[in-house]
Amino acid sequence: MFNRNRCRRRLAAIASLSLVAGCSAFSSGSADEKRPIVVGTTSSPTTLDPAASWDNSWELFRNVYQTLLNYPDGATEPAPDAAEQCRFTDATALVYRCVVREGLTFSNGHKLDARAVKYSFDRIRRIAVPGGPAGLLGSLDRVEAKGDREVVFHLGKPDATFPFVLATPAMSIVDPADYPATEVRRDGEVTGSGPYTLASYRDGKEARLSGNTRYQGYAERRNDAVTIRYFQDSGAMVQALRGRKIDVTYRGLGASDIVALQGHSSDEDIRLVENSGIEISYLVFNPKDPWAGRAAVRKAVAQVVDRAAIAHNVYKDTVDPLYSMIPAGLTGHTTAFFDDFGEPSTAKARTILSRAGITGPVPLTLWYTTDRYGSETAPEFKELKRQLEHSGLFRVTLEGRPWKSYVEGYQKGEYPVFGRGWFPDFPDPDNYIAPFVGEQNALGTPYPQPRITGVLLPQSRRESDRAKVVDAFEQAQQILVDDTRLLPLWQGRQFVAASEDISGGERALDPSTIMMMWELYRKTSW
């Protein structure tokens, strides 16, 4: 159904965006601009060492470290940063060559050259932290440094997505003198070559960034300093924004906070900027469970679930219903689940179950994490329970755990059905399919699917022109629908709330929705 209020909110957000951007021309250049911009977020780092992180620590890494490739000026394809140029040297996507910028140094003045790049990659694979970024380098065979500036990556199998991997903050370049070759650095310090240096850090509390005068790369820093403050919940963060204790919020705004900010047009000292997002939420079915392991049960759940109701009733239309694992806006996105199941229908779900000889209500336990994906997670699962039980076809029990023990549980196969969210490593359809299939995957639940892992993914990775992989990913998604081992629910959007004197929020998120702090700047006059 057409949602007029939602469209009005979007127009208001766009209007605010235009106002914020338009005012930037009036910046006075006074000393007021030198005050640090204070950014609030509920997403705090778990480590300061890139070799140990495959999580939200990347948000800090993007700003204090440098990668060979990055996403300059809103680009959706990786482009040089610490590198001067990079390219595949063969038609089979097996050899990838980069030339490092001349004269690069780390923040301590040490030389950043091809040897430092090789050291950084070798170190990630040597340390191999469980759940760490070594998993992104599965296609890499070896790294070769030729002289001071040439780095050659030899791949063990064709992988056209390798440039995207190089652009992730996990592949940050570190100083060999400060980062041990065989273990994680633990002194709480950072030696990088990014746009900022880490002036001070308090775990879970605050990171103070200062402009790195030695930085050479694509980023044009528009402020001298940024302080990042870490909050436990979105309510306290928004209160701090309204109280002028922070200037910008990023990652962690709850749906009720977003709606409140959208609805207070008289609150002229705060602007809400809406950006497209590629975060997704989905359900995982355990094939070893006596009920969730039955295809008819999974398909009946898929036939009953009302994504639009979840988006509206729980998330207040701040997310969008999703009908494929690949979100809208990326190559290969489809509406395959809607094409096969259509609108929610109890009658169709009952037919699916009866044809499989299932007549009574199906008992299912749905698990969710209590402290990972936001305050709406528990209400979302209550809504799922309501929908499934309202059909009369299911009897649902809900269970929740904190993230750390939650992960241990699904990795042990304890949950019949469980919820997951996904922020991509890089904006390519491969990263919404490959992590979830195969014997070893990000779900901890083996999903052998030889057609995808043995044919479609290798086929797509031979193609450097990613516009030409549509057919392979459409086929892969149809297989996911046929199996219904994964059930996509919604696709998120990203919101940046900022005080009226802050500009740059409309440009501050890269394609993986990581904030580039250097895009923010303070207006000092109108």
PDB file of C-alpha atoms in Angstrom, residues 145-405:
ATOM      1  CA  ALA A 145      57.029  -7.256  -3.072  1.00  0.00           C
ATOM      2  CA  LYS A 146      59.115  -6.080  -6.027  1.00  0.00           C
ATOM      3  CA  GLY A 147      61.328  -3.204  -5.003  1.00  0.00           C
ATOM      4  CA  ASP A 148      59.928  -0.334  -2.967  1.00  0.00           C
ATOM      5  CA  ARG A 149      56.670   0.273  -4.786  1.00  0.00           C
ATOM      6  CA  GLU A 150      55.384  -2.807  -6.619  1.00  0.00           C
ATOM      7  CA  VAL A 151      53.155  -5.383  -4.901  1.00  0.00           C
ATOM      8  CA  VAL A 152      51.890  -8.463  -6.737  1.00  0.00           C
ATOM      9  CA  PHE A 153      49.063 -10.624  -5.360  1.00  0.00           C
ATOM     10  CA  HIS A 154      49.084 -14.162  -6.742  1.00  0.00           C
ATOM     11  CA  LEU A 155      45.679 -15.806  -6.368  1.00  0.00           C
ATOM     12  CA  GLY A 156      45.130 -19.524  -6.111  1.00  0.00           C
ATOM     13  CA  LYS A 157      41.864 -19.269  -8.056  1.00  0.00           C
ATOM     14  CA  PRO A 158      40.239 -16.572 -10.195  1.00  0.00           C
ATOM     15  CA  ASP A 159      38.600 -13.895  -8.060  1.00  0.00           C
ATOM     16  CA  ALA A 160      37.371 -10.694  -9.665  1.00  0.00           C
ATOM     17  CA  THR A 161      36.111  -9.549  -6.257  1.00  0.00           C
ATOM     18  CA  PHE A 162      39.676  -9.292  -4.923  1.00  0.00           C
ATOM     19  CA  PRO A 163      39.833  -5.489  -5.446  1.00  0.00           C
ATOM     20  CA  PHE A 164      36.779  -5.179  -3.196  1.00  0.00           C
ATOM     21  CA  VAL A 165      38.580  -7.212  -0.530  1.00  0.00           C
ATOM     22  CA  LEU A 166      41.594  -4.869  -0.763  1.00  0.00           C
ATOM     23  CA  ALA A 167      39.266  -1.922  -0.110  1.00  0.00           C
ATOM     24  CA  THR A 168      37.943  -3.319   3.183  1.00  0.00           C
ATOM     25  CA  PRO A 169      39.400  -1.800   6.363  1.00  0.00           C
ATOM     26  CA  ALA A 170      40.508  -5.340   7.306  1.00  0.00           C
ATOM     27  CA  MET A 171      43.295  -4.932   4.754  1.00  0.00           C
ATOM     28  CA  SER A 172      44.707  -1.839   6.476  1.00  0.00           C
ATOM     29  CA  ILE A 173      48.458  -1.354   6.088  1.00  0.00           C
ATOM     30  CA  VAL A 174      50.442  -1.368   9.332  1.00  0.00           C
ATOM     31  CA  ASP A 175      54.016  -0.449  10.291  1.00  0.00           C
ATOM     32  CA  PRO A 176      56.160  -3.619  10.602  1.00  0.00           C
ATOM     33  CA  ALA A 177      58.166  -1.921  13.366  1.00  0.00           C
ATOM     34  CA  ASP A 178      55.107  -1.548  15.616  1.00  0.00           C
ATOM     35  CA  TYR A 179      52.958  -4.588  14.820  1.00  0.00           C
ATOM     36  CA  PRO A 180      54.263  -8.044  15.786  1.00  0.00           C
ATOM     37  CA  ALA A 181      54.421 -10.567  12.961  1.00  0.00           C
ATOM     38  CA  THR A 182      52.846 -13.441  14.888  1.00  0.00           C
ATOM     39  CA  GLU A 183      50.501 -11.856  17.412  1.00  0.00           C
ATOM     40  CA  VAL A 184      48.006  -9.041  17.852  1.00  0.00           C
ATOM     41  CA  ARG A 185      49.270  -5.653  19.021  1.00  0.00           C
ATOM     42  CA  ARG A 186      47.949  -5.032  22.521  1.00  0.00           C
ATOM     43  CA  ASP A 187      49.393  -1.717  23.725  1.00  0.00           C
ATOM     44  CA  GLY A 188      46.277   0.309  22.833  1.00  0.00           C
ATOM     45  CA  GLU A 189      48.141   2.389  20.249  1.00  0.00           C
ATOM     46  CA  VAL A 190      47.691   2.820  16.483  1.00  0.00           C
ATOM     47  CA  THR A 191      50.351   3.483  13.859  1.00  0.00           C
ATOM     48  CA  GLY A 192      48.616   4.073  10.558  1.00  0.00           C
ATOM     49  CA  SER A 193      48.769   6.292   7.492  1.00  0.00           C
ATOM     50  CA  GLY A 194      45.112   7.332   7.254  1.00  0.00           C
ATOM     51  CA  PRO A 195      43.588  10.817   7.308  1.00  0.00           C
ATOM     52  CA  TYR A 196      43.727  10.877  11.131  1.00  0.00           C
ATOM     53  CA  THR A 197      45.970   9.747  13.941  1.00  0.00           C
ATOM     54  CA  LEU A 198      44.506   8.236  17.111  1.00  0.00           C
ATOM     55  CA  ALA A 199      45.351  10.866  19.732  1.00  0.00           C
ATOM     56  CA  SER A 200      43.744   8.943  22.604  1.00  0.00           C
ATOM     57  CA  TYR A 201      41.414   6.012  23.156  1.00  0.00           C
ATOM     58  CA  ARG A 202      39.247   4.758  26.021  1.00  0.00           C
ATOM     59  CA  ASP A 203      37.764   1.361  25.300  1.00  0.00           C
ATOM     60  CA  GLY A 204      33.988   1.539  24.869  1.00  0.00           C
ATOM     61  CA  LYS A 205      33.996   5.230  25.773  1.00  0.00           C
ATOM     62  CA  GLU A 206      35.816   7.528  23.370  1.00  0.00           C
ATOM     63  CA  ALA A 207      38.301   7.845  20.514  1.00  0.00           C
ATOM     64  CA  ARG A 208      39.977  11.194  19.806  1.00  0.00           C
ATOM     65  CA  LEU A 209      41.219  11.675  16.253  1.00  0.00           C
ATOM     66  CA  SER A 210      43.617  14.379  15.078  1.00  0.00           C
ATOM     67  CA  GLY A 211      44.391  15.271  11.492  1.00  0.00           C
ATOM     68  CA  ASN A 212      47.374  13.338  10.131  1.00  0.00           C
ATOM     69  CA  THR A 213      49.687  15.891   8.543  1.00  0.00           C
ATOM     70  CA  ARG A 214      51.662  13.081   6.845  1.00  0.00           C
ATOM     71  CA  TYR A 215      48.626  11.622   5.066  1.00  0.00           C
ATOM     72  CA  GLN A 216      48.797  11.205   1.296  1.00  0.00           C
ATOM     73  CA  GLY A 217      45.727   9.721  -0.360  1.00  0.00           C
ATOM     74  CA  TYR A 218      42.450  10.531  -2.045  1.00  0.00           C
ATOM     75  CA  ALA A 219      40.621  11.893   1.031  1.00  0.00           C
ATOM     76  CA  GLU A 220      40.332  15.652   1.418  1.00  0.00           C
ATOM     77  CA  ARG A 221      39.975  16.202   5.143  1.00  0.00           C
ATOM     78  CA  ARG A 222      37.465  18.974   5.883  1.00  0.00           C
ATOM     79  CA  ASN A 223      38.079  19.166   9.634  1.00  0.00           C
ATOM     80  CA  ASP A 224      41.094  19.130  11.931  1.00  0.00           C
ATOM     81  CA  ALA A 225      39.835  16.773  14.615  1.00  0.00           C
ATOM     82  CA  VAL A 226      36.992  14.378  15.429  1.00  0.00           C
ATOM     83  CA  THR A 227      35.989  12.842  18.746  1.00  0.00           C
ATOM     84  CA  ILE A 228      33.959   9.629  18.588  1.00  0.00           C
ATOM     85  CA  ARG A 229      31.854   8.840  21.658  1.00  0.00           C
ATOM     86  CA  TYR A 230      30.488   5.335  22.170  1.00  0.00           C
ATOM     87  CA  PHE A 231      27.016   4.880  23.685  1.00  0.00           C
ATOM     88  CA  GLN A 232      25.302   1.781  25.054  1.00  0.00           C
ATOM     89  CA  ASP A 233      21.876   2.696  23.640  1.00  0.00           C
ATOM     90  CA  SER A 234      20.360   5.020  21.084  1.00  0.00           C
ATOM     91  CA  GLY A 235      18.198   6.909  23.600  1.00  0.00           C
ATOM     92  CA  ALA A 236      21.209   8.246  25.485  1.00  0.00           C
ATOM     93  CA  MET A 237      22.881   9.109  22.186  1.00  0.00           C
ATOM     94  CA  VAL A 238      19.915  11.138  20.934  1.00  0.00           C
ATOM     95  CA  GLN A 239      19.649  12.870  24.305  1.00  0.00           C
ATOM     96  CA  ALA A 240      23.305  13.863  23.972  1.00  0.00           C
ATOM     97  CA  LEU A 241      22.620  15.223  20.479  1.00  0.00           C
ATOM     98  CA  ARG A 242      19.679  17.290  21.696  1.00  0.00           C
ATOM     99  CA  GLY A 243      21.784  18.510  24.612  1.00  0.00           C
ATOM    100  CA  ARG A 244      24.560  19.623  22.214  1.00  0.00           C
ATOM    101  CA  LYS A 245      27.045  17.236  23.828  1.00  0.00           C
ATOM    102  CA  ILE A 246      27.627  15.610  20.444  1.00  0.00           C
ATOM    103  CA  ASP A 247      27.271  17.057  16.943  1.00  0.00           C
ATOM    104  CA  VAL A 248      26.420  13.985  14.842  1.00  0.00           C
ATOM    105  CA  THR A 249      24.978  10.522  15.405  1.00  0.00           C
ATOM    106  CA  TYR A 250      25.940   7.538  13.317  1.00  0.00           C
ATOM    107  CA  ARG A 251      24.962   3.860  13.467  1.00  0.00           C
ATOM    108  CA  GLY A 252      22.566   2.912  16.236  1.00  0.00           C
ATOM    109  CA  LEU A 253      19.570   5.209  15.871  1.00  0.00           C
ATOM    110  CA  GLY A 254      16.456   3.246  16.841  1.00  0.00           C
ATOM    111  CA  ALA A 255      13.273   3.390  14.769  1.00  0.00           C
ATOM    112  CA  SER A 256      11.452   5.412  17.441  1.00  0.00           C
ATOM    113  CA  ASP A 257      14.348   7.894  17.553  1.00  0.00           C
ATOM    114  CA  ILE A 258      14.312   8.272  13.777  1.00  0.00           C
ATOM    115  CA  VAL A 259      10.550   8.821  13.691  1.00  0.00           C
ATOM    116  CA  ALA A 260      10.783  11.338  16.529  1.00  0.00           C
ATOM    117  CA  LEU A 261      13.495  13.273  14.708  1.00  0.00           C
ATOM    118  CA  GLN A 262      11.535  13.110  11.439  1.00  0.00           C
ATOM    119  CA  GLY A 263       8.369  14.294  13.119  1.00  0.00           C
ATOM    120  CA  HIS A 264       9.779  17.358  14.889  1.00  0.00           C
ATOM    121  CA  SER A 265       9.964  19.818  12.014  1.00  0.00           C
ATOM    122  CA  SER A 266      10.088  22.608  14.587  1.00  0.00           C
ATOM    123  CA  ASP A 267      13.314  21.123  15.947  1.00  0.00           C
ATOM    124  CA  GLU A 268      15.338  23.231  13.534  1.00  0.00           C
ATOM    125  CA  ASP A 269      18.670  22.744  15.251  1.00  0.00           C
ATOM    126  CA  ILE A 270      18.853  19.067  14.187  1.00  0.00           C
ATOM    127  CA  ARG A 271      18.929  17.728  10.633  1.00  0.00           C
ATOM    128  CA  LEU A 272      18.254  14.092   9.702  1.00  0.00           C
ATOM    129  CA  VAL A 273      19.954  12.829   6.549  1.00  0.00           C
ATOM    130  CA  GLU A 274      18.695   9.582   5.055  1.00  0.00           C
ATOM    131  CA  ASN A 275      21.085   7.436   3.026  1.00  0.00           C
ATOM    132  CA  SER A 276      20.439   4.193   1.191  1.00  0.00           C
ATOM    133  CA  GLY A 277      21.663   1.178   3.119  1.00  0.00           C
ATOM    134  CA  ILE A 278      22.670  -2.382   2.314  1.00  0.00           C
ATOM    135  CA  GLU A 279      22.238  -3.942   5.758  1.00  0.00           C
ATOM    136  CA  ILE A 280      19.904  -6.940   5.699  1.00  0.00           C
ATOM    137  CA  SER A 281      18.067  -9.041   8.284  1.00  0.00           C
ATOM    138  CA  TYR A 282      17.155 -12.679   7.739  1.00  0.00           C
ATOM    139  CA  LEU A 283      16.205 -15.985   9.375  1.00  0.00           C
ATOM    140  CA  VAL A 284      18.339 -19.132   9.283  1.00  0.00           C
ATOM    141  CA  PHE A 285      16.802 -22.625   9.451  1.00  0.00           C
ATOM    142  CA  ASN A 286      18.820 -25.456  10.983  1.00  0.00           C
ATOM    143  CA  PRO A 287      18.630 -28.509   8.663  1.00  0.00           C
ATOM    144  CA  LYS A 288      19.362 -30.864  11.572  1.00  0.00           C
ATOM    145  CA  ASP A 289      16.272 -29.819  13.509  1.00  0.00           C
ATOM    146  CA  PRO A 290      13.384 -32.301  13.146  1.00  0.00           C
ATOM    147  CA  TRP A 291      10.952 -29.550  12.128  1.00  0.00           C
ATOM    148  CA  ALA A 292      13.070 -26.712  10.655  1.00  0.00           C
ATOM    149  CA  GLY A 293      14.933 -29.377   8.679  1.00  0.00           C
ATOM    150  CA  ARG A 294      11.802 -30.145   6.663  1.00  0.00           C
ATOM    151  CA  ALA A 295      11.448 -28.127   3.456  1.00  0.00           C
ATOM    152  CA  ALA A 296       7.658 -27.969   3.777  1.00  0.00           C
ATOM    153  CA  VAL A 297       7.922 -26.308   7.201  1.00  0.00           C
ATOM    154  CA  ARG A 298      10.408 -23.733   5.916  1.00  0.00           C
ATOM    155  CA  LYS A 299       8.266 -22.952   2.890  1.00  0.00           C
ATOM    156  CA  ALA A 300       5.150 -22.639   5.043  1.00  0.00           C
ATOM    157  CA  VAL A 301       6.949 -20.115   7.256  1.00  0.00           C
ATOM    158  CA  ALA A 302       8.019 -18.208   4.136  1.00  0.00           C
ATOM    159  CA  GLN A 303       4.400 -18.251   2.959  1.00  0.00           C
ATOM    160  CA  VAL A 304       3.066 -16.795   6.229  1.00  0.00           C
ATOM    161  CA  VAL A 305       5.667 -14.140   7.125  1.00  0.00           C
ATOM    162  CA  ASP A 306       4.452 -10.610   6.409  1.00  0.00           C
ATOM    163  CA  ARG A 307       7.532  -8.466   5.820  1.00  0.00           C
ATOM    164  CA  ALA A 308       5.545  -5.289   5.218  1.00  0.00           C
ATOM    165  CA  ALA A 309       3.908  -5.637   8.645  1.00  0.00           C
ATOM    166  CA  ILE A 310       7.315  -6.046  10.293  1.00  0.00           C
ATOM    167  CA  ALA A 311       8.663  -2.987   8.488  1.00  0.00           C
ATOM    168  CA  HIS A 312       5.608  -0.890   9.420  1.00  0.00           C
ATOM    169  CA  ASN A 313       4.578  -2.140  12.866  1.00  0.00           C
ATOM    170  CA  VAL A 314       8.032  -2.682  14.355  1.00  0.00           C
ATOM    171  CA  TYR A 315      10.414  -0.464  12.396  1.00  0.00           C
ATOM    172  CA  LYS A 316       7.991   2.374  11.643  1.00  0.00           C
ATOM    173  CA  ASP A 317       8.856   2.213   7.935  1.00  0.00           C
ATOM    174  CA  THR A 318      12.522   2.950   8.536  1.00  0.00           C
ATOM    175  CA  VAL A 319      13.393  -0.358   6.799  1.00  0.00           C
ATOM    176  CA  ASP A 320      12.075  -1.910   3.598  1.00  0.00           C
ATOM    177  CA  PRO A 321      10.715  -5.441   3.001  1.00  0.00           C
ATOM    178  CA  LEU A 322      13.326  -7.644   1.324  1.00  0.00           C
ATOM    179  CA  TYR A 323      12.562 -10.563  -0.996  1.00  0.00           C
ATOM    180  CA  SER A 324      16.065 -11.741  -1.870  1.00  0.00           C
ATOM    181  CA  MET A 325      19.362 -12.098  -0.016  1.00  0.00           C
ATOM    182  CA  ILE A 326      20.931  -9.504  -2.320  1.00  0.00           C
ATOM    183  CA  PRO A 327      19.526  -6.081  -1.385  1.00  0.00           C
ATOM    184  CA  ALA A 328      18.059  -3.521  -3.754  1.00  0.00           C
ATOM    185  CA  GLY A 329      20.668  -1.310  -5.369  1.00  0.00           C
ATOM    186  CA  LEU A 330      23.205  -4.073  -6.023  1.00  0.00           C
ATOM    187  CA  THR A 331      23.753  -6.065  -9.204  1.00  0.00           C
ATOM    188  CA  GLY A 332      21.711  -9.252  -9.171  1.00  0.00           C
ATOM    189  CA  HIS A 333      18.946  -8.102  -6.808  1.00  0.00           C
ATOM    190  CA  THR A 334      15.648  -9.872  -7.461  1.00  0.00           C
ATOM    191  CA  THR A 335      12.280 -10.329  -5.779  1.00  0.00           C
ATOM    192  CA  ALA A 336      12.538 -14.100  -5.993  1.00  0.00           C
ATOM    193  CA  PHE A 337      10.800 -14.857  -2.680  1.00  0.00           C
ATOM    194  CA  PHE A 338       7.842 -12.678  -3.629  1.00  0.00           C
ATOM    195  CA  ASP A 339       7.759 -14.184  -7.128  1.00  0.00           C
ATOM    196  CA  ASP A 340       7.480 -17.689  -5.644  1.00  0.00           C
ATOM    197  CA  PHE A 341       5.364 -17.070  -2.542  1.00  0.00           C
ATOM    198  CA  GLY A 342       3.484 -13.856  -3.312  1.00  0.00           C
ATOM    199  CA  GLU A 343       1.490 -12.151  -0.566  1.00  0.00           C
ATOM    200  CA  PRO A 344       1.266 -13.834   2.862  1.00  0.00           C
ATOM    201  CA  SER A 345      -1.354 -16.595   2.750  1.00  0.00           C
ATOM    202  CA  THR A 346      -2.399 -18.990   5.497  1.00  0.00           C
ATOM    203  CA  ALA A 347      -4.353 -21.079   2.988  1.00  0.00           C
ATOM    204  CA  LYS A 348      -1.319 -21.634   0.780  1.00  0.00           C
ATOM    205  CA  ALA A 349       0.859 -22.435   3.797  1.00  0.00           C
ATOM    206  CA  ARG A 350      -1.702 -24.985   5.035  1.00  0.00           C
ATOM    207  CA  THR A 351      -1.661 -26.648   1.607  1.00  0.00           C
ATOM    208  CA  ILE A 352       2.155 -26.852   1.660  1.00  0.00           C
ATOM    209  CA  LEU A 353       2.079 -28.577   5.055  1.00  0.00           C
ATOM    210  CA  SER A 354      -0.795 -30.924   4.265  1.00  0.00           C
ATOM    211  CA  ARG A 355       0.889 -32.128   1.094  1.00  0.00           C
ATOM    212  CA  ALA A 356       3.860 -33.099   3.274  1.00  0.00           C
ATOM    213  CA  GLY A 357       1.585 -34.968   5.663  1.00  0.00           C
ATOM    214  CA  ILE A 358       1.857 -32.343   8.425  1.00  0.00           C
ATOM    215  CA  THR A 359      -1.509 -31.672  10.039  1.00  0.00           C
ATOM    216  CA  GLY A 360      -1.016 -30.321  13.577  1.00  0.00           C
ATOM    217  CA  PRO A 361       0.556 -27.007  14.644  1.00  0.00           C
ATOM    218  CA  VAL A 362       4.318 -27.146  14.053  1.00  0.00           C
ATOM    219  CA  PRO A 363       6.408 -26.430  17.179  1.00  0.00           C
ATOM    220  CA  LEU A 364       9.254 -24.004  16.446  1.00  0.00           C
ATOM    221  CA  THR A 365      11.698 -22.150  18.679  1.00  0.00           C
ATOM    222  CA  LEU A 366      12.947 -18.855  17.269  1.00  0.00           C
ATOM    223  CA  TRP A 367      16.175 -17.435  18.687  1.00  0.00           C
ATOM    224  CA  TYR A 368      17.464 -13.859  18.578  1.00  0.00           C
ATOM    225  CA  THR A 369      20.321 -11.883  20.104  1.00  0.00           C
ATOM    226  CA  THR A 370      19.391  -9.407  22.809  1.00  0.00           C
ATOM    227  CA  ASP A 371      22.213  -6.895  22.362  1.00  0.00           C
ATOM    228  CA  ARG A 372      23.464  -6.823  18.784  1.00  0.00           C
ATOM    229  CA  TYR A 373      21.017  -5.488  16.197  1.00  0.00           C
ATOM    230  CA  GLY A 374      19.151  -2.804  18.085  1.00  0.00           C
ATOM    231  CA  SER A 375      16.228  -2.368  20.459  1.00  0.00           C
ATOM    232  CA  GLU A 376      13.672  -3.406  17.819  1.00  0.00           C
ATOM    233  CA  THR A 377      14.977  -6.995  17.585  1.00  0.00           C
ATOM    234  CA  ALA A 378      12.855  -8.378  20.422  1.00  0.00           C
ATOM    235  CA  PRO A 379       9.655  -6.674  19.121  1.00  0.00           C
ATOM    236  CA  GLU A 380      10.472  -7.995  15.642  1.00  0.00           C
ATOM    237  CA  PHE A 381      10.541 -11.565  16.900  1.00  0.00           C
ATOM    238  CA  LYS A 382       7.349 -11.019  18.879  1.00  0.00           C
ATOM    239  CA  GLU A 383       5.757  -9.905  15.627  1.00  0.00           C
ATOM    240  CA  LEU A 384       7.051 -13.022  13.861  1.00  0.00           C
ATOM    241  CA  LYS A 385       5.599 -15.171  16.644  1.00  0.00           C
ATOM    242  CA  ARG A 386       2.262 -13.348  16.349  1.00  0.00           C
ATOM    243  CA  GLN A 387       2.107 -13.852  12.586  1.00  0.00           C
ATOM    244  CA  LEU A 388       3.015 -17.530  12.685  1.00  0.00           C
ATOM    245  CA  GLU A 389       0.659 -18.385  15.535  1.00  0.00           C
ATOM    246  CA  HIS A 390      -2.172 -16.301  14.087  1.00  0.00           C
ATOM    247  CA  SER A 391      -2.121 -18.646  11.088  1.00  0.00           C
ATOM    248  CA  GLY A 392      -2.945 -21.548  13.413  1.00  0.00           C
ATOM    249  CA  LEU A 393      -0.196 -23.585  11.758  1.00  0.00           C
ATOM    250  CA  PHE A 394       2.638 -22.987  14.230  1.00  0.00           C
ATOM    251  CA  ARG A 395       3.281 -22.974  17.962  1.00  0.00           C
ATOM    252  CA  VAL A 396       6.233 -20.655  18.578  1.00  0.00           C
ATOM    253  CA  THR A 397       8.615 -20.257  21.520  1.00  0.00           C
ATOM    254  CA  LEU A 398      10.951 -17.245  21.626  1.00  0.00           C
ATOM    255  CA  GLU A 399      14.412 -17.329  23.176  1.00  0.00           C
ATOM    256  CA  GLY A 400      17.101 -14.632  23.383  1.00  0.00           C
ATOM    257  CA  ARG A 401      20.756 -14.483  24.416  1.00  0.00           C
ATOM    258  CA  PRO A 402      23.504 -11.842  24.521  1.00  0.00           C
ATOM    259  CA  TRP A 403      25.638 -11.851  21.375  1.00  0.00           C
ATOM    260  CA  LYS A 404      28.679 -13.670  22.719  1.00  0.00           C
ATOM    261  CA  SER A 405      26.760 -16.698  23.964  1.00  0.00           C
TER     262      SER A 405
END
